[in-house]
Short mmCIF file of C-alpha atoms and ligand atoms in Angstrom, two decimals:
data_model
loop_
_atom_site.label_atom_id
_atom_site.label_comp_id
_atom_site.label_asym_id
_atom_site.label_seq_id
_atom_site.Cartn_x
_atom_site.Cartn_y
_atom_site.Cartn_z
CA UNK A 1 -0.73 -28.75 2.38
CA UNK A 2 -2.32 -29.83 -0.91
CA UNK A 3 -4.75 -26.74 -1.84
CA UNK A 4 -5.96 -28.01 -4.99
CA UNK A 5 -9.53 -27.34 -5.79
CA UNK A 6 -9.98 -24.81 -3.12
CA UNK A 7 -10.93 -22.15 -5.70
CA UNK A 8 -14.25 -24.09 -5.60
CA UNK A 9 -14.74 -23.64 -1.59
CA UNK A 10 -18.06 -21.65 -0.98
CA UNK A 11 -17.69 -18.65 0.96
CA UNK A 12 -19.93 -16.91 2.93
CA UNK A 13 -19.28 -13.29 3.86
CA UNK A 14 -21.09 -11.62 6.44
CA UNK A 15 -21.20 -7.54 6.07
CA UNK A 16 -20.86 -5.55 2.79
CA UNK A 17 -18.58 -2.79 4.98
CA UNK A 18 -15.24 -1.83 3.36
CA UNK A 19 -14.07 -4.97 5.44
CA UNK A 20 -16.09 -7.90 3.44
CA UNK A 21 -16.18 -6.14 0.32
CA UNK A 22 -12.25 -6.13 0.34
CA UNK A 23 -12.74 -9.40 1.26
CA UNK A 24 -14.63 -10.41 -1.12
CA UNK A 25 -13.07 -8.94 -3.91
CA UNK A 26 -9.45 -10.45 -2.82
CA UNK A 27 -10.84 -13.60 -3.13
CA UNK A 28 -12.94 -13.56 -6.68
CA UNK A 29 -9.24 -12.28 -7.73
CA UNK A 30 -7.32 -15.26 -6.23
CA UNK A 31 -10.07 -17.23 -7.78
CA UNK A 32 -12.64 -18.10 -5.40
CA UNK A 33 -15.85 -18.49 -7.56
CA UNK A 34 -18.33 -19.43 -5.06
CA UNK A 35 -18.28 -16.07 -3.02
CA UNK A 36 -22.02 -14.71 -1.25
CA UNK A 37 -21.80 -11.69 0.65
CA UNK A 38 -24.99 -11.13 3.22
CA UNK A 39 -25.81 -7.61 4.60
CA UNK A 40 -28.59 -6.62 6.74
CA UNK A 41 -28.92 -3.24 5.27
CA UNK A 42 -31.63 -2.66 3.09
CA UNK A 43 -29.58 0.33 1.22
CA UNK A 44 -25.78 0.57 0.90
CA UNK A 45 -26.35 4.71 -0.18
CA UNK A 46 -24.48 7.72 0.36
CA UNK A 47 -24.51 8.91 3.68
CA UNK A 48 -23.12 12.90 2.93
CA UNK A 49 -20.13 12.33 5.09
CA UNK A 50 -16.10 12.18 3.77
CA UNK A 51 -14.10 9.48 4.50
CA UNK A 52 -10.62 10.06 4.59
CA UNK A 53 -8.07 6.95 3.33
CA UNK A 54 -4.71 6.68 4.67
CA UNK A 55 -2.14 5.74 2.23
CA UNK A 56 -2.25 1.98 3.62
CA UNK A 57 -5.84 1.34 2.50
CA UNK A 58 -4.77 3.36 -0.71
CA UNK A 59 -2.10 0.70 -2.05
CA UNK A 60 -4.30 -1.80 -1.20
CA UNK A 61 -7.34 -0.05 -3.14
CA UNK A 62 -4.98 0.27 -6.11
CA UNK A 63 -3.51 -3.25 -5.69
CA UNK A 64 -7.13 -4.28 -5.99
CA UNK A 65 -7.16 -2.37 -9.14
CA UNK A 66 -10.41 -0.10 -7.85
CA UNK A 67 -8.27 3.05 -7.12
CA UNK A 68 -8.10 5.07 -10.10
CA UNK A 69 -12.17 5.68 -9.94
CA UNK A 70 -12.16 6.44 -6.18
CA UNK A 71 -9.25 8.85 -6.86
CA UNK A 72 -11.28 10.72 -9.44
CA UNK A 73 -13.69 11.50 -6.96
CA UNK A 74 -11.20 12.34 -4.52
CA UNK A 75 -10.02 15.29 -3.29
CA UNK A 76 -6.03 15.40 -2.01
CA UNK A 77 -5.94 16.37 1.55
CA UNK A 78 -2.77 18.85 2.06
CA UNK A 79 -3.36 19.68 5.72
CA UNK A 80 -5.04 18.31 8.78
CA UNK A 81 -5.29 19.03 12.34
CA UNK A 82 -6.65 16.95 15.31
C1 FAD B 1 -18.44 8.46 12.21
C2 FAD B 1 -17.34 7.59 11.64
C3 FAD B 1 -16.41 8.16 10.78
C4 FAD B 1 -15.37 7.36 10.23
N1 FAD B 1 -14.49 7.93 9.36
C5 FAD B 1 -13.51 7.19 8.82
C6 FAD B 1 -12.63 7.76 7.86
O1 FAD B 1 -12.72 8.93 7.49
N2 FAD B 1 -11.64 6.96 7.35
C7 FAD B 1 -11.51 5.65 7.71
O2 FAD B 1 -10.61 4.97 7.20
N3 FAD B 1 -12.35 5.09 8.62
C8 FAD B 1 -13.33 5.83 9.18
N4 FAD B 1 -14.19 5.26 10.09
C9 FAD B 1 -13.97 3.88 10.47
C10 FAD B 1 -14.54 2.98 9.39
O3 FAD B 1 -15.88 3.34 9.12
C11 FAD B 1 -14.47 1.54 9.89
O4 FAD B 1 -13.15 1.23 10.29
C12 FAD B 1 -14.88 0.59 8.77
O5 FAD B 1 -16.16 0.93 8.26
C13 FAD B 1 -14.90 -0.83 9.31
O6 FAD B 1 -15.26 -1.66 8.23
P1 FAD B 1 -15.90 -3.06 8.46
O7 FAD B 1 -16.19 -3.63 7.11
O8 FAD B 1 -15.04 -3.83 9.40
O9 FAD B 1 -17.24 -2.79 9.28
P2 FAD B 1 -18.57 -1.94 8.86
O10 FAD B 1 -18.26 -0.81 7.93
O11 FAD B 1 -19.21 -1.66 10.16
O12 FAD B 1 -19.39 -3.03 8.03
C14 FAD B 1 -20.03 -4.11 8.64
C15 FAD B 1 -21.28 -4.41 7.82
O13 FAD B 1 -21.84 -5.64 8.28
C16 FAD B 1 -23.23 -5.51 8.34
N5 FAD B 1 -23.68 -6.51 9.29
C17 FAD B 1 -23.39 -6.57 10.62
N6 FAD B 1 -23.94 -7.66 11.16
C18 FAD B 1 -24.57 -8.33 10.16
C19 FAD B 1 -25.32 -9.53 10.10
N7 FAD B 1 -25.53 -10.29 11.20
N8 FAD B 1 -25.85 -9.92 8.91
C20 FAD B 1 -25.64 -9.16 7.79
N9 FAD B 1 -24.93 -8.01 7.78
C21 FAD B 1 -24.40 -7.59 8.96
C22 FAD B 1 -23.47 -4.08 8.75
O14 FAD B 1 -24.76 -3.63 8.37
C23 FAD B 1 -22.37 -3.34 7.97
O15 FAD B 1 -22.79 -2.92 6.68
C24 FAD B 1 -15.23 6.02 10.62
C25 FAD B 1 -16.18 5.46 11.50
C26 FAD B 1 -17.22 6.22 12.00
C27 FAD B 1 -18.23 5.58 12.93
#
């Protein structure tokens, strides 16, 4: 399949979760230069809760080249219980 020119697709990403952000930023990095992202929330803030990242979504944060800030504000986890 002949994928020349594709970088100039444009690409419309609904949601500005963790899901279309990734998304989104995957693609500007393959290339894509025509990328809009829509989201329905008026304010992306802080909501005062943790969220914990598995070491899955970590490799792929640092793949993405975006983990070495999130991991300054992290805090290592040694112990959990469910
Ligand atoms: C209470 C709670 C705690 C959690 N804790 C963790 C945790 O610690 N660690 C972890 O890994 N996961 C956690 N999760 C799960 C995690 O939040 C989800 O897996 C993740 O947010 C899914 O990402 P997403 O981008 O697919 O969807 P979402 O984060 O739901 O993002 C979808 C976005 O799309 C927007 N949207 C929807 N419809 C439209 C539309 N028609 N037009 C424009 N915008 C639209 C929404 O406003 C939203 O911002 C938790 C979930 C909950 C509910």
């Amino acid at each position: 399949m002949n994928h020349e020119g594709v970088e100039s697709l444009k690409i419309r990403i609904i949601g500005a979760g963790i899901g279309g952000l990734t998304t989104a930023l995957s693609l500007a990095q393959s290339g894509f230069q025509h990328i809009q992202v829509f989201e329905m929330a008026a304010d992306l803030g802080f909501v005062g809760a943790g969220i914990q990242l598995a070491p899955n979504i970590a490799r792929v944060l640092d793949r993405l080249g975006v983990w070495k800030e999130i991991a300054e504000e992290a805090v290592a986890c040694r112990d959990t219980s469910i």
